[in-house]
Amino acid sequence: MINVLVADDELPAVEELAYLLGRDDRIGTIHRASSGSEALRALASESVDAVFLDIHMPAVSGLDVARAIARSTRKPAVVFVTADEECALEAFELAAVDYLLKPIRAERLARSVGRISELLRDGGAVPEMITVDQGGTTRMIRRDDVTYVQAQGDYARLHTADASYLIRVPLADLEQQWADAGFIRTHRSYLVALKHVSSMKLAADKPSVSVAGASLPISRRHLPTVREKLEATRIRPQA
């Protein structure tokens, strides 16, 4: 069970988030704080695995609380909950696990709890973040949120469950850089994350792979490599 602290200077926001978290079977004790100072006191006295912090709290902000956590020996996972996208870069510099935008959607919150669970299970390894630009706003996204990448000339479009982002990096470069992270080239125009693949059709006239609801082609050139990767993940009986 994950014990959490919810901190926001607006009481209705605290109660709403606590209610949503309470519906998740993975969540244990939910502590509440109505200011940054109260959050710091709770962290000093309670056993907390994760903190959901509003950024803009008076006097002691959510970022201030995160900085204090970074300096402490006990480091619960930090998730920022805010209506402001402008602080995303600084948030992830403080090793935030996630950055939730208000109003909070239940399914998005569930993914955040899943990330916290993974982090606790893996012993605190922070996932790799990627800086992207969208509509004049610089954002940070997790690389393991990228389901597949689509070539667009000298650019590449990163697809996630929520959006897509255009970056000025050729697909061939990403193929080399992300090979160790479980990304595989299936076509001259596509690079897919194996962890997000739901099914493959390898024997059909038109081989394809299903990734996050999208059906993507597998070219003849890349089919042998895809088969090899698939065989490497197959469960076999012991000799």
JSON list of C-alpha atoms in Angstrom, two decimals, residues 128 143-144 177-183 193-195:
[
{"chain": "A", "resi": 128, "resn": "GLU", "atom": "CA", "xyz": [14.33, 9.38, -18.27]},
{"chain": "A", "resi": 143, "resn": "ARG", "atom": "CA", "xyz": [10.34, 8.49, -22.45]},
{"chain": "A", "resi": 144, "resn": "ASP", "atom": "CA", "xyz": [8.49, 5.38, -21.30]},
{"chain": "A", "resi": 177, "resn": "GLN", "atom": "CA", "xyz": [19.78, 6.21, -29.10]},
{"chain": "A", "resi": 178, "resn": "TRP", "atom": "CA", "xyz": [16.69, 4.34, -27.85]},
{"chain": "A", "resi": 179, "resn": "ALA", "atom": "CA", "xyz": [17.53, 0.76, -28.81]},
{"chain": "A", "resi": 180, "resn": "ASP", "atom": "CA", "xyz": [18.53, -0.13, -25.25]},
{"chain": "A", "resi": 181, "resn": "ALA", "atom": "CA", "xyz": [15.23, 1.32, -23.96]},
{"chain": "A", "resi": 182, "resn": "GLY", "atom": "CA", "xyz": [13.16, -1.24, -25.88]},
{"chain": "A", "resi": 183, "resn": "PHE", "atom": "CA", "xyz": [12.38, 0.67, -29.07]},
{"chain": "A", "resi": 193, "resn": "ALA", "atom": "CA", "xyz": [8.14, 0.73, -27.97]},
{"chain": "A", "resi": 194, "resn": "LEU", "atom": "CA", "xyz": [7.89, -3.02, -27.41]},
{"chain": "A", "resi": 195, "resn": "LYS", "atom": "CA", "xyz": [6.35, -2.52, -23.95]}
]
